[in-house]
PDB file of C-alpha atoms in Angstrom:
ATOM      1  CA  PRO A   1     106.700  96.267  80.997  1.00  0.00           C
ATOM      2  CA  MET A   2     105.177  95.538  84.323  1.00  0.00           C
ATOM      3  CA  PRO A   3     101.711  95.921  83.527  1.00  0.00           C
ATOM      4  CA  GLY A   4     102.247  93.465  81.319  1.00  0.00           C
ATOM      5  CA  LEU A   5     104.447  90.982  83.209  1.00  0.00           C
ATOM      6  CA  LEU A   6     101.692  91.682  85.430  1.00  0.00           C
ATOM      7  CA  GLU A   7      98.625  90.371  82.700  1.00  0.00           C
ATOM      8  CA  GLN A   8     100.844  87.681  81.313  1.00  0.00           C
ATOM      9  CA  ARG A   9     101.035  86.060  85.244  1.00  0.00           C
ATOM     10  CA  LEU A  10      98.829  87.107  87.544  1.00  0.00           C
ATOM     11  CA  GLU A  11      95.898  88.471  84.890  1.00  0.00           C
ATOM     12  CA  ILE A  12      95.953  91.419  86.192  1.00  0.00           C
ATOM     13  CA  ARG A  13      95.100  94.638  83.912  1.00  0.00           C
ATOM     14  CA  TRP A  14      95.393  98.487  84.893  1.00  0.00           C
ATOM     15  CA  VAL A  15      94.339 101.590  82.828  1.00  0.00           C
ATOM     16  CA  LEU A  16      96.251 105.376  83.150  1.00  0.00           C
ATOM     17  CA  PRO A  17      95.403 108.109  81.921  1.00  0.00           C
ATOM     18  CA  GLY A  18      96.849 109.096  78.675  1.00  0.00           C
ATOM     19  CA  ALA A  19      99.473 111.948  78.152  1.00  0.00           C
ATOM     20  CA  GLY A  20      98.343 115.500  77.779  1.00  0.00           C
ATOM     21  CA  GLU A  21      95.063 114.805  79.937  1.00  0.00           C
ATOM     22  CA  THR A  22      93.943 117.678  81.660  1.00  0.00           C
ATOM     23  CA  SER A  23      91.405 114.983  82.977  1.00  0.00           C
ATOM     24  CA  ALA A  24      91.189 111.574  84.050  1.00  0.00           C
ATOM     25  CA  VAL A  25      87.475 110.063  83.329  1.00  0.00           C
ATOM     26  CA  LEU A  26      87.390 106.799  85.483  1.00  0.00           C
ATOM     27  CA  SER A  27      86.265 103.604  85.278  1.00  0.00           C
ATOM     28  CA  PRO A  28      82.900 102.758  87.193  1.00  0.00           C
ATOM     29  CA  GLY A  29      83.353 102.726  91.041  1.00  0.00           C
ATOM     30  CA  GLY A  30      86.717 101.735  91.467  1.00  0.00           C
ATOM     31  CA  GLU A  31      89.397 103.804  93.283  1.00  0.00           C
ATOM     32  CA  PRO A  32      92.334 103.842  91.143  1.00  0.00           C
ATOM     33  CA  TYR A  33      94.227 106.651  91.993  1.00  0.00           C
ATOM     34  CA  PRO A  34      96.407 104.773  94.201  1.00  0.00           C
ATOM     35  CA  GLU A  35      98.865 106.749  96.984  1.00  0.00           C
ATOM     36  CA  PRO A  36     102.630 108.026  95.590  1.00  0.00           C
ATOM     37  CA  ASP A  37     105.436 105.970  96.807  1.00  0.00           C
ATOM     38  CA  SER A  38     109.032 106.006  95.887  1.00  0.00           C
ATOM     39  CA  ALA A  39     108.727 104.677  92.470  1.00  0.00           C
ATOM     40  CA  ALA A  40     105.890 106.999  91.517  1.00  0.00           C
ATOM     41  CA  LEU A  41     106.774 109.843  93.199  1.00  0.00           C
ATOM     42  CA  GLY A  42     111.237 108.640  91.579  1.00  0.00           C
ATOM     43  CA  GLU A  43     109.575 108.345  88.571  1.00  0.00           C
ATOM     44  CA  ILE A  44     108.134 112.009  87.810  1.00  0.00           C
ATOM     45  CA  ALA A  45     111.531 113.324  89.760  1.00  0.00           C
ATOM     46  CA  ARG A  46     113.295 111.618  86.287  1.00  0.00           C
ATOM     47  CA  ARG A  47     111.529 113.155  84.123  1.00  0.00           C
ATOM     48  CA  LEU A  48     111.334 116.552  85.307  1.00  0.00           C
ATOM     49  CA  GLU A  49     115.116 116.897  85.581  1.00  0.00           C
ATOM     50  CA  ALA A  50     115.687 115.453  81.760  1.00  0.00           C
ATOM     51  CA  ALA A  51     113.326 118.173  80.944  1.00  0.00           C
ATOM     52  CA  GLY A  52     115.649 120.366  82.648  1.00  0.00           C
ATOM     53  CA  ARG A  53     118.734 119.300  80.991  1.00  0.00           C
ATOM     54  CA  ARG A  54     116.712 119.298  78.031  1.00  0.00           C
ATOM     55  CA  MET A  55     115.629 123.030  78.714  1.00  0.00           C
ATOM     56  CA  GLU A  56     119.336 124.336  79.278  1.00  0.00           C
ATOM     57  CA  GLU A  57     120.208 122.738  75.284  1.00  0.00           C
ATOM     58  CA  MET A  58     117.311 124.515  73.784  1.00  0.00           C
ATOM     59  CA  ASP A  59     115.648 121.495  72.818  1.00  0.00           C
ATOM     60  CA  THR A  60     112.288 122.110  73.627  1.00  0.00           C
ATOM     61  CA  ALA A  61     110.075 119.656  72.179  1.00  0.00           C
ATOM     62  CA  GLU A  62     111.991 117.113  73.380  1.00  0.00           C
ATOM     63  CA  ALA A  63     111.713 118.546  77.381  1.00  0.00           C
ATOM     64  CA  ALA A  64     107.710 119.358  76.575  1.00  0.00           C
ATOM     65  CA  ARG A  65     107.541 115.396  75.661  1.00  0.00           C
ATOM     66  CA  LEU A  66     109.151 114.886  78.713  1.00  0.00           C
ATOM     67  CA  LEU A  67     106.685 117.467  80.889  1.00  0.00           C
ATOM     68  CA  GLU A  68     104.330 115.512  78.968  1.00  0.00           C
ATOM     69  CA  GLU A  69     104.808 112.496  80.945  1.00  0.00           C
ATOM     70  CA  ALA A  70     105.558 113.750  83.891  1.00  0.00           C
ATOM     71  CA  GLU A  71     102.233 115.131  84.535  1.00  0.00           C
ATOM     72  CA  SER A  72     100.466 112.840  82.991  1.00  0.00           C
ATOM     73  CA  ARG A  73     102.501 110.106  86.234  1.00  0.00           C
ATOM     74  CA  ALA A  74     102.016 112.983  88.740  1.00  0.00           C
ATOM     75  CA  ARG A  75      98.001 112.465  87.418  1.00  0.00           C
ATOM     76  CA  ALA A  76      97.907 109.163  87.861  1.00  0.00           C
ATOM     77  CA  VAL A  77      98.131 108.979  92.184  1.00  0.00           C
ATOM     78  CA  ARG A  78      96.386 110.694  94.737  1.00  0.00           C
ATOM     79  CA  SER A  79      96.992 114.284  94.731  1.00  0.00           C
ATOM     80  CA  GLY A  80      98.574 116.005  97.885  1.00  0.00           C
ATOM     81  CA  GLY A  81     100.867 118.194  99.234  1.00  0.00           C
ATOM     82  CA  VAL A  82     104.533 116.402  96.990  1.00  0.00           C
ATOM     83  CA  ILE A  83     101.935 116.140  94.337  1.00  0.00           C
ATOM     84  CA  ARG A  84     100.520 119.115  93.829  1.00  0.00           C
ATOM     85  CA  SER A  85     104.144 120.678  94.391  1.00  0.00           C
ATOM     86  CA  TYR A  86     105.918 118.594  91.377  1.00  0.00           C
ATOM     87  CA  LEU A  87     102.268 119.332  89.028  1.00  0.00           C
ATOM     88  CA  ALA A  88     103.338 123.044  90.075  1.00  0.00           C
ATOM     89  CA  GLU A  89     106.985 122.873  88.862  1.00  0.00           C
ATOM     90  CA  ILE A  90     106.012 121.358  85.547  1.00  0.00           C
ATOM     91  CA  PHE A  91     103.146 123.846  84.953  1.00  0.00           C
ATOM     92  CA  PHE A  92     105.707 126.139  85.367  1.00  0.00           C
ATOM     93  CA  ARG A  93     108.647 125.024  83.147  1.00  0.00           C
ATOM     94  CA  GLN A  94     105.740 124.116  80.210  1.00  0.00           C
ATOM     95  CA  GLY A  95     104.965 128.189  81.317  1.00  0.00           C
ATOM     96  CA  ILE A  96     108.294 128.708  80.328  1.00  0.00           C
ATOM     97  CA  LEU A  97     108.707 126.847  76.786  1.00  0.00           C
ATOM     98  CA  ASP A  98     105.226 128.627  75.963  1.00  0.00           C
ATOM     99  CA  GLN A  99     106.692 131.878  76.568  1.00  0.00           C
ATOM    100  CA  TRP A 100     109.906 130.738  74.644  1.00  0.00           C
ATOM    101  CA  ASP A 101     107.352 129.479  71.559  1.00  0.00           C
ATOM    102  CA  GLY A 102     105.844 132.803  71.632  1.00  0.00           C
ATOM    103  CA  GLU A 103     102.346 132.071  73.254  1.00  0.00           C
ATOM    104  CA  GLU A 104     102.550 134.654  75.646  1.00  0.00           C
ATOM    105  CA  ASP A 105      98.911 133.964  76.602  1.00  0.00           C
ATOM    106  CA  ARG A 106      99.498 129.911  77.546  1.00  0.00           C
ATOM    107  CA  CYS A 107     102.392 131.122  79.435  1.00  0.00           C
ATOM    108  CA  LEU A 108      99.840 133.610  81.877  1.00  0.00           C
ATOM    109  CA  GLU A 109      97.467 129.998  82.323  1.00  0.00           C
ATOM    110  CA  ARG A 110     100.598 128.140  83.168  1.00  0.00           C
ATOM    111  CA  PHE A 111     101.709 130.486  85.280  1.00  0.00           C
ATOM    112  CA  ALA A 112      98.862 131.035  86.855  1.00  0.00           C
ATOM    113  CA  ARG A 113      98.406 127.778  87.402  1.00  0.00           C
ATOM    114  CA  SER A 114     101.579 126.663  88.906  1.00  0.00           C
ATOM    115  CA  ARG A 115     100.637 130.057  90.970  1.00  0.00           C
ATOM    116  CA  ALA A 116      97.158 128.405  92.173  1.00  0.00           C
ATOM    117  CA  LEU A 117      99.380 124.874  93.046  1.00  0.00           C
ATOM    118  CA  ARG A 118     102.957 126.618  94.785  1.00  0.00           C
ATOM    119  CA  PRO A 119     101.468 130.022  95.936  1.00  0.00           C
ATOM    120  CA  ASP A 120     105.316 130.796  98.630  1.00  0.00           C
ATOM    121  CA  PHE A 121     107.006 130.447  94.970  1.00  0.00           C
ATOM    122  CA  SER A 122     108.724 132.730  93.564  1.00  0.00           C
ATOM    123  CA  PRO A 123     111.199 132.869  90.635  1.00  0.00           C
ATOM    124  CA  GLU A 124     114.362 133.970  91.706  1.00  0.00           C
ATOM    125  CA  PRO A 125     116.360 136.389  90.309  1.00  0.00           C
ATOM    126  CA  ALA A 126     119.807 134.865  89.654  1.00  0.00           C
ATOM    127  CA  LEU A 127     118.058 131.935  87.749  1.00  0.00           C
ATOM    128  CA  TYR A 128     115.464 133.347  86.123  1.00  0.00           C
ATOM    129  CA  SER A 129     115.990 136.027  83.018  1.00  0.00           C
ATOM    130  CA  PRO A 130     113.851 139.426  83.840  1.00  0.00           C
ATOM    131  CA  SER A 131     110.817 138.405  80.880  1.00  0.00           C
ATOM    132  CA  VAL A 132     109.708 135.087  83.138  1.00  0.00           C
ATOM    133  CA  ARG A 133     110.374 136.919  86.534  1.00  0.00           C
ATOM    134  CA  GLU A 134     107.536 139.309  84.711  1.00  0.00           C
ATOM    135  CA  ALA A 135     105.268 137.131  83.207  1.00  0.00           C
ATOM    136  CA  TRP A 136     104.928 135.389  87.127  1.00  0.00           C
ATOM    137  CA  ASP A 137     103.994 138.918  88.509  1.00  0.00           C
ATOM    138  CA  ARG A 138     102.000 139.428  85.439  1.00  0.00           C
ATOM    139  CA  SER A 139     100.214 135.548  86.442  1.00  0.00           C
ATOM    140  CA  ARG A 140      98.547 137.267  89.641  1.00  0.00           C
ATOM    141  CA  GLU A 141      95.677 138.523  87.813  1.00  0.00           C
ATOM    142  CA  ARG A 142      94.488 135.431  86.137  1.00  0.00           C
ATOM    143  CA  PRO A 143      93.024 134.042  89.270  1.00  0.00           C
ATOM    144  CA  VAL A 144      92.424 129.827  89.072  1.00  0.00           C
ATOM    145  CA  GLY A 145      89.500 129.220  90.168  1.00  0.00           C
ATOM    146  CA  PRO A 146      88.267 125.176  91.214  1.00  0.00           C
ATOM    147  CA  ALA A 147      88.258 122.480  88.744  1.00  0.00           C
ATOM    148  CA  ASP A 148      84.859 123.062  86.346  1.00  0.00           C
ATOM    149  CA  LEU A 149      82.697 120.076  85.070  1.00  0.00           C
ATOM    150  CA  LEU A 150      80.883 119.052  82.312  1.00  0.00           C
ATOM    151  CA  VAL A 151      78.399 116.334  82.994  1.00  0.00           C
ATOM    152  CA  GLN A 152      76.566 114.522  81.201  1.00  0.00           C
ATOM    153  CA  SER A 153      73.813 111.681  80.710  1.00  0.00           C
ATOM    154  CA  ILE A 154      71.820 110.116  77.658  1.00  0.00           C
ATOM    155  CA  PRO A 155      68.870 110.684  78.689  1.00  0.00           C
ATOM    156  CA  PRO A 156      69.407 114.144  80.272  1.00  0.00           C
ATOM    157  CA  GLY A 157      67.976 115.276  83.277  1.00  0.00           C
ATOM    158  CA  ALA A 158      69.564 112.667  85.827  1.00  0.00           C
ATOM    159  CA  GLY A 159      70.582 114.113  88.818  1.00  0.00           C
ATOM    160  CA  ILE A 160      74.530 115.247  89.687  1.00  0.00           C
ATOM    161  CA  PHE A 161      75.718 113.703  93.042  1.00  0.00           C
ATOM    162  CA  LEU A 162      79.193 115.175  93.956  1.00  0.00           C
ATOM    163  CA  GLU A 163      80.347 112.283  97.284  1.00  0.00           C
ATOM    164  CA  GLY A 164      76.937 111.995  97.680  1.00  0.00           C
ATOM    165  CA  LYS A 165      75.817 115.482  97.789  1.00  0.00           C
ATOM    166  CA  LYS A 166      73.151 116.119  94.780  1.00  0.00           C
ATOM    167  CA  VAL A 167      74.970 119.594  92.789  1.00  0.00           C
ATOM    168  CA  GLY A 168      72.671 119.464  89.596  1.00  0.00           C
ATOM    169  CA  VAL A 169      71.377 117.896  86.743  1.00  0.00           C
ATOM    170  CA  THR A 170      72.667 116.668  83.248  1.00  0.00           C
ATOM    171  CA  PRO A 171      73.114 118.223  81.385  1.00  0.00           C
ATOM    172  CA  GLY A 172      75.392 120.781  84.059  1.00  0.00           C
ATOM    173  CA  ARG A 173      78.433 121.913  85.140  1.00  0.00           C
ATOM    174  CA  VAL A 174      79.757 121.914  88.314  1.00  0.00           C
ATOM    175  CA  ARG A 175      82.494 122.876  90.291  1.00  0.00           C
ATOM    176  CA  VAL A 176      84.760 119.726  91.643  1.00  0.00           C
ATOM    177  CA  VAL A 177      86.594 121.409  95.201  1.00  0.00           C
ATOM    178  CA  PRO A 178      87.623 118.847  97.310  1.00  0.00           C
ATOM    179  CA  GLU A 179      91.609 117.733  96.381  1.00  0.00           C
ATOM    180  CA  GLY A 180      91.884 113.640  95.483  1.00  0.00           C
ATOM    181  CA  PRO A 181      89.761 111.375  94.298  1.00  0.00           C
ATOM    182  CA  VAL A 182      86.038 112.738  93.539  1.00  0.00           C
ATOM    183  CA  ARG A 183      83.123 110.265  93.608  1.00  0.00           C
ATOM    184  CA  VAL A 184      80.585 111.543  90.409  1.00  0.00           C
ATOM    185  CA  ARG A 185      77.278 109.532  90.405  1.00  0.00           C
ATOM    186  CA  VAL A 186      73.917 110.127  88.244  1.00  0.00           C
ATOM    187  CA  GLU A 187      70.686 108.668  89.198  1.00  0.00           C
ATOM    188  CA  MET A 188      67.736 109.105  87.498  1.00  0.00           C
ATOM    189  CA  GLU A 189      64.307 107.105  88.194  1.00  0.00           C
ATOM    190  CA  GLY A 190      64.022 103.805  85.870  1.00  0.00           C
ATOM    191  CA  PHE A 191      67.606 103.639  85.489  1.00  0.00           C
ATOM    192  CA  ARG A 192      70.027 101.876  87.185  1.00  0.00           C
ATOM    193  CA  PRO A 193      73.012 104.858  88.877  1.00  0.00           C
ATOM    194  CA  GLY A 194      75.733 105.833  87.048  1.00  0.00           C
ATOM    195  CA  GLU A 195      79.306 106.414  88.565  1.00  0.00           C
ATOM    196  CA  ARG A 196      82.720 107.603  88.011  1.00  0.00           C
ATOM    197  CA  VAL A 197      86.115 108.478  89.926  1.00  0.00           C
ATOM    198  CA  GLY A 198      87.831 111.223  88.631  1.00  0.00           C
ATOM    199  CA  GLN A 199      90.478 113.664  89.781  1.00  0.00           C
ATOM    200  CA  TRP A 200      90.767 117.390  89.258  1.00  0.00           C
ATOM    201  CA  ILE A 201      93.025 119.850  90.303  1.00  0.00           C
ATOM    202  CA  PRO A 202      93.115 123.828  90.462  1.00  0.00           C
ATOM    203  CA  GLY A 203      91.962 125.131  86.617  1.00  0.00           C
ATOM    204  CA  ASP A 204      91.424 122.142  84.922  1.00  0.00           C
ATOM    205  CA  SER A 205      88.008 121.524  82.266  1.00  0.00           C
ATOM    206  CA  GLY A 206      86.626 118.104  82.003  1.00  0.00           C
ATOM    207  CA  MET A 207      83.595 116.629  80.534  1.00  0.00           C
ATOM    208  CA  VAL A 208      81.884 113.297  82.245  1.00  0.00           C
ATOM    209  CA  GLU A 209      79.377 111.014  80.169  1.00  0.00           C
ATOM    210  CA  PHE A 210      77.282 108.750  81.441  1.00  0.00           C
ATOM    211  CA  THR A 211      74.330 106.342  78.735  1.00  0.00           C
ATOM    212  CA  LEU A 212      71.709 104.820  81.744  1.00  0.00           C
ATOM    213  CA  GLU A 213      70.626 101.940  81.368  1.00  0.00           C
ATOM    214  CA  ARG A 214      67.030 101.294  82.208  1.00  0.00           C
ATOM    215  CA  ASP A 215      66.625  99.409  85.574  1.00  0.00           C
ATOM    216  CA  PRO A 216      64.159  96.461  84.862  1.00  0.00           C
ATOM    217  CA  ASP A 217      63.277  95.725  88.032  1.00  0.00           C
ATOM    218  CA  ALA A 218      61.910 100.006  88.309  1.00  0.00           C
ATOM    219  CA  GLY A 219      58.580  98.943  86.769  1.00  0.00           C
ATOM    220  CA  VAL A 220      58.031  96.872  89.741  1.00  0.00           C
ATOM    221  CA  LEU A 221      59.514  98.646  92.389  1.00  0.00           C
ATOM    222  CA  SER A 222      57.092 101.887  92.069  1.00  0.00           C
ATOM    223  CA  MET A 223      53.825  99.228  91.682  1.00  0.00           C
ATOM    224  CA  LEU A 224      55.249  98.565  95.171  1.00  0.00           C
ATOM    225  CA  ALA A 225      56.771 101.663  97.337  1.00  0.00           C
ATOM    226  CA  ALA A 226      54.877 103.391  99.442  1.00  0.00           C
ATOM    227  CA  ASP A 227      53.767 106.483  97.851  1.00  0.00           C
ATOM    228  CA  PRO A 228      54.323 109.312  98.270  1.00  0.00           C
ATOM    229  CA  GLU A 229      51.022 111.310  98.586  1.00  0.00           C
ATOM    230  CA  GLY A 230      50.775 108.530 102.190  1.00  0.00           C
ATOM    231  CA  ALA A 231      48.196 105.570  99.895  1.00  0.00           C
ATOM    232  CA  GLN A 232      49.864 101.805 101.108  1.00  0.00           C
ATOM    233  CA  THR A 233      50.171 101.167  97.719  1.00  0.00           C
ATOM    234  CA  GLY A 234      53.292 102.713  94.902  1.00  0.00           C
ATOM    235  CA  ARG A 235      52.045 105.725  92.574  1.00  0.00           C
ATOM    236  CA  ALA A 236      51.795 103.774  89.934  1.00  0.00           C
ATOM    237  CA  LEU A 237      49.545 100.672  91.446  1.00  0.00           C
ATOM    238  CA  ALA A 238      47.196 103.384  92.503  1.00  0.00           C
ATOM    239  CA  GLU A 239      46.926 105.286  89.705  1.00  0.00           C
ATOM    240  CA  MET A 240      46.095 102.020  87.970  1.00  0.00           C
ATOM    241  CA  ALA A 241      43.138 101.322  90.593  1.00  0.00           C
ATOM    242  CA  GLU A 242      41.860 104.777  90.697  1.00  0.00           C
ATOM    243  CA  ARG A 243      41.254 104.343  86.534  1.00  0.00           C
ATOM    244  CA  ALA A 244      39.489 101.028  86.960  1.00  0.00           C
ATOM    245  CA  GLY A 245      37.368 102.323  89.948  1.00  0.00           C
ATOM    246  CA  ALA A 246      39.063 100.534  92.699  1.00  0.00           C
ATOM    247  CA  SER A 247      39.443 101.241  95.813  1.00  0.00           C
ATOM    248  CA  ARG A 248      42.682  99.555  96.630  1.00  0.00           C
TER     249      ARG A 248
END
Protein backbone atom coordinates (compact mmCIF):
# COMPACT_ATOMS: atom_id res chain seq x y z
CA PRO A 1 0.00 0.00 0.00
CA MET A 2 2.99 2.37 0.24
CA PRO A 3 2.60 3.96 -3.25
CA GLY A 4 -1.06 4.67 -2.50
CA LEU A 5 -0.26 6.23 0.87
CA LEU A 6 2.44 8.42 -0.62
CA GLU A 7 0.16 9.54 -3.44
CA GLN A 8 -2.63 10.34 -0.98
CA ARG A 9 -0.59 12.09 1.71
CA LEU A 10 2.45 13.52 -0.09
CA GLU A 11 1.23 13.67 -3.70
CA ILE A 12 4.17 11.52 -4.84
CA ARG A 13 3.89 8.90 -7.56
CA TRP A 14 6.30 6.29 -8.80
CA VAL A 15 6.29 3.59 -11.46
CA LEU A 16 8.23 0.33 -11.11
CA PRO A 17 8.97 -2.10 -13.95
CA GLY A 18 6.30 -4.78 -14.26
CA ALA A 19 6.83 -8.42 -13.38
CA GLY A 20 8.53 -10.53 -16.01
CA GLU A 21 10.05 -7.65 -17.99
CA THR A 22 13.60 -8.20 -19.16
CA SER A 23 14.43 -4.52 -19.38
CA ALA A 24 13.05 -1.20 -18.25
CA VAL A 25 12.20 1.85 -20.33
CA LEU A 26 11.96 4.71 -17.93
CA SER A 27 10.84 8.29 -17.66
CA PRO A 28 12.90 11.07 -19.28
CA GLY A 29 15.77 12.44 -17.29
CA GLY A 30 14.96 11.02 -13.87
CA GLU A 31 16.97 8.59 -11.77
CA PRO A 32 14.50 5.77 -11.03
CA TYR A 33 16.93 3.21 -9.58
CA PRO A 34 17.56 3.75 -5.85
CA GLU A 35 20.32 2.02 -3.97
CA PRO A 36 19.04 -1.29 -2.57
CA ASP A 37 18.30 -0.91 1.13
CA SER A 38 17.57 -3.61 3.70
CA ALA A 39 13.82 -3.46 2.96
CA ALA A 40 14.32 -4.03 -0.78
CA LEU A 41 16.81 -6.84 -0.20
CA GLY A 42 14.48 -8.41 2.35
CA GLU A 43 11.60 -8.46 -0.16
CA ILE A 44 13.77 -10.23 -2.73
CA ALA A 45 15.10 -12.73 -0.19
CA ARG A 46 11.62 -13.55 1.11
CA ARG A 47 10.33 -14.32 -2.37
CA LEU A 48 13.36 -16.45 -3.13
CA GLU A 49 12.83 -18.39 0.08
CA ALA A 50 9.14 -18.84 -0.65
CA ALA A 51 9.93 -19.97 -4.20
CA GLY A 52 12.34 -22.56 -2.80
CA ARG A 53 9.61 -23.99 -0.58
CA ARG A 54 7.19 -24.17 -3.50
CA MET A 55 9.81 -25.98 -5.57
CA GLU A 56 10.24 -28.55 -2.79
CA GLU A 57 6.47 -29.06 -2.85
CA MET A 58 6.54 -29.28 -6.68
CA ASP A 59 4.19 -26.30 -6.93
CA THR A 60 5.99 -25.08 -10.04
CA ALA A 61 3.43 -22.47 -11.10
CA GLU A 62 3.58 -20.64 -7.78
CA ALA A 63 7.38 -20.97 -7.67
CA ALA A 64 7.63 -19.41 -11.13
CA ARG A 65 5.39 -16.53 -10.07
CA LEU A 66 7.46 -15.82 -6.97
CA LEU A 67 10.68 -15.90 -8.96
CA GLU A 68 9.24 -13.43 -11.46
CA GLU A 69 8.32 -11.10 -8.60
CA ALA A 70 11.80 -11.45 -7.11
CA GLU A 71 13.37 -10.61 -10.48
CA SER A 72 11.12 -7.60 -10.94
CA ARG A 73 12.09 -6.21 -7.53
CA ALA A 74 15.78 -6.90 -8.12
CA ARG A 75 15.65 -4.98 -11.40
CA ALA A 76 13.89 -2.02 -9.76
CA VAL A 77 16.97 -1.05 -7.72
CA ARG A 78 20.49 -0.11 -8.71
CA SER A 79 22.48 -3.09 -9.92
CA GLY A 80 25.57 -4.14 -7.97
CA GLY A 81 27.30 -7.14 -6.46
CA VAL A 82 24.47 -8.13 -4.13
CA ILE A 83 21.75 -7.66 -6.75
CA ARG A 84 23.76 -9.58 -9.34
CA SER A 85 24.02 -12.49 -6.89
CA TYR A 86 20.26 -12.44 -6.32
CA LEU A 87 19.58 -12.34 -10.08
CA ALA A 88 22.02 -15.21 -10.62
CA GLU A 89 20.14 -17.31 -8.07
CA ILE A 90 16.80 -16.35 -9.64
CA PHE A 91 17.96 -17.38 -13.12
CA PHE A 92 19.40 -20.62 -11.75
CA ARG A 93 16.11 -21.61 -10.12
CA GLN A 94 14.13 -20.55 -13.18
CA GLY A 95 16.41 -22.79 -15.23
CA ILE A 96 15.61 -25.74 -12.98
CA LEU A 97 11.89 -25.09 -13.48
CA ASP A 98 12.45 -24.95 -17.24
CA GLN A 99 14.22 -28.31 -17.10
CA TRP A 100 11.34 -29.82 -15.14
CA ASP A 101 8.96 -28.52 -17.82
CA GLY A 102 11.06 -30.10 -20.58
CA GLU A 103 12.31 -26.71 -21.85
CA GLU A 104 15.94 -27.76 -22.16
CA ASP A 105 17.03 -24.93 -24.44
CA ARG A 106 15.50 -22.30 -22.16
CA CYS A 107 17.07 -24.03 -19.18
CA LEU A 108 20.53 -23.72 -20.74
CA GLU A 109 19.88 -20.05 -21.53
CA ARG A 110 18.92 -19.32 -17.91
CA PHE A 111 21.91 -21.25 -16.58
CA ALA A 112 24.25 -19.36 -18.92
CA ARG A 113 22.92 -16.03 -17.64
CA SER A 114 23.28 -17.20 -14.05
CA ARG A 115 26.86 -18.27 -14.76
CA ALA A 116 27.67 -14.87 -16.30
CA LEU A 117 26.48 -13.08 -13.16
CA ARG A 118 28.07 -15.51 -10.68
CA PRO A 119 30.99 -17.22 -12.44
CA ASP A 120 32.42 -18.87 -9.30
CA PHE A 121 29.22 -20.82 -8.51
CA SER A 122 28.82 -24.54 -9.15
CA PRO A 123 25.86 -26.73 -8.11
CA GLU A 124 26.81 -29.05 -5.24
CA PRO A 125 26.29 -32.76 -5.97
CA ALA A 126 24.64 -33.24 -2.56
CA LEU A 127 21.97 -30.65 -3.33
CA TYR A 128 21.26 -30.94 -7.04
CA SER A 129 20.48 -33.83 -9.34
CA PRO A 130 22.92 -35.12 -12.00
CA SER A 131 20.67 -33.71 -14.75
CA VAL A 132 20.87 -30.21 -13.24
CA ARG A 133 24.64 -30.40 -12.90
CA GLU A 134 25.02 -31.78 -16.43
CA ALA A 135 22.91 -28.93 -17.86
CA TRP A 136 24.95 -26.44 -15.83
CA ASP A 137 28.15 -27.79 -17.39
CA ARG A 138 26.67 -27.57 -20.89
CA SER A 139 25.62 -23.97 -20.33
CA ARG A 140 29.32 -23.10 -20.41
CA GLU A 141 29.11 -23.49 -24.19
CA ARG A 142 26.69 -20.57 -24.38
CA PRO A 143 28.67 -17.42 -23.60
CA VAL A 144 26.52 -14.46 -22.61
CA GLY A 145 27.42 -11.10 -24.08
CA PRO A 146 26.54 -7.53 -23.08
CA ALA A 147 22.95 -6.39 -23.21
CA ASP A 148 21.71 -5.71 -26.75
CA LEU A 149 19.51 -2.64 -27.16
CA LEU A 150 17.51 -1.54 -30.21
CA VAL A 151 17.08 2.24 -30.30
CA GLN A 152 14.49 3.70 -32.66
CA SER A 153 13.20 7.20 -33.27
CA ILE A 154 10.49 8.95 -35.23
CA PRO A 155 11.80 10.40 -37.47
CA PRO A 156 14.77 8.05 -37.96
CA GLY A 157 18.34 9.19 -38.44
CA ALA A 158 18.96 10.61 -34.96
CA GLY A 159 22.32 10.17 -33.28
CA ILE A 160 22.39 7.64 -30.43
CA PHE A 161 24.39 8.52 -27.31
CA LEU A 162 25.16 6.27 -24.33
CA GLU A 163 26.36 8.25 -21.32
CA GLY A 164 27.24 11.12 -23.67
CA LYS A 165 29.23 9.05 -26.19
CA LYS A 166 27.87 8.68 -29.71
CA VAL A 167 27.49 5.02 -30.60
CA GLY A 168 25.25 4.97 -33.67
CA VAL A 169 22.24 6.31 -35.56
CA THR A 170 18.58 5.33 -35.26
CA PRO A 171 17.34 2.76 -35.96
CA GLY A 172 20.36 0.96 -34.58
CA ARG A 173 21.44 -1.75 -32.16
CA VAL A 174 23.93 -0.90 -29.45
CA ARG A 175 25.68 -2.92 -26.75
CA VAL A 176 25.21 -1.76 -23.17
CA VAL A 177 28.32 -2.64 -21.19
CA PRO A 178 28.28 -0.40 -18.07
CA GLU A 179 26.74 -1.79 -14.91
CA GLY A 180 23.97 0.24 -13.33
CA PRO A 181 21.68 2.90 -14.80
CA VAL A 182 22.60 4.08 -18.31
CA ARG A 183 21.36 7.25 -20.01
CA VAL A 184 20.25 6.75 -23.60
CA ARG A 185 19.94 9.98 -25.56
CA VAL A 186 19.03 10.69 -29.17
CA GLU A 187 19.71 13.97 -30.96
CA MET A 188 18.65 15.24 -34.38
CA GLU A 189 19.03 18.68 -35.90
CA GLY A 190 15.77 20.58 -35.82
CA PHE A 191 14.29 18.43 -33.05
CA ARG A 192 14.38 18.44 -29.29
CA PRO A 193 16.58 15.64 -27.94
CA GLY A 194 15.05 12.65 -26.19
CA GLU A 195 16.50 10.88 -23.18
CA ARG A 196 15.70 7.76 -21.16
CA VAL A 197 17.39 5.98 -18.29
CA GLY A 198 17.53 2.20 -18.29
CA GLN A 199 19.39 -0.60 -16.60
CA TRP A 200 20.38 -3.82 -18.33
CA ILE A 201 22.43 -6.86 -17.38
CA PRO A 202 24.37 -9.35 -19.54
CA GLY A 203 22.08 -11.32 -21.80
CA ASP A 204 19.26 -8.75 -21.80
CA SER A 205 17.68 -7.51 -25.00
CA GLY A 206 15.48 -4.46 -25.06
CA MET A 207 14.10 -1.63 -27.14
CA VAL A 208 13.83 2.10 -26.53
CA GLU A 209 11.68 4.22 -28.81
CA PHE A 210 11.61 8.00 -29.08
CA THR A 211 9.11 10.28 -30.79
CA LEU A 212 11.04 13.49 -31.32
CA GLU A 213 9.31 16.87 -31.21
CA ARG A 214 10.29 19.67 -33.51
CA ASP A 215 12.26 22.43 -31.83
CA PRO A 216 10.49 25.75 -32.57
CA ASP A 217 13.75 27.61 -32.01
CA ALA A 218 15.77 25.40 -34.36
CA GLY A 219 15.10 27.57 -37.42
CA VAL A 220 16.23 30.76 -35.70
CA LEU A 221 19.29 29.08 -34.25
CA SER A 222 20.33 27.67 -37.63
CA MET A 223 20.20 31.21 -39.04
CA LEU A 224 22.11 32.87 -36.24
CA ALA A 225 24.59 30.19 -35.19
CA ALA A 226 28.18 30.32 -36.38
CA ASP A 227 28.48 28.82 -39.86
CA PRO A 228 30.75 25.76 -40.06
CA GLU A 229 32.14 27.14 -43.35
CA GLY A 230 33.51 30.14 -41.51
CA ALA A 231 30.98 32.82 -42.52
CA GLN A 232 29.63 35.28 -39.97
CA THR A 233 26.05 34.05 -40.25
CA GLY A 234 24.43 30.72 -39.86
CA ARG A 235 24.21 28.38 -42.83
CA ALA A 236 20.50 29.03 -43.44
CA LEU A 237 20.91 32.82 -43.50
CA ALA A 238 24.01 32.54 -45.68
CA GLU A 239 22.08 30.46 -48.24
CA MET A 240 19.23 33.00 -48.24
CA ALA A 241 21.70 35.85 -48.85
CA GLU A 242 23.38 33.95 -51.68
CA ARG A 243 20.06 33.29 -53.43
CA ALA A 244 19.15 36.96 -53.02
CA GLY A 245 22.45 38.06 -54.52
CA ALA A 246 23.50 39.88 -51.34
CA SER A 247 27.03 39.80 -49.99
CA ARG A 248 25.96 39.55 -46.34
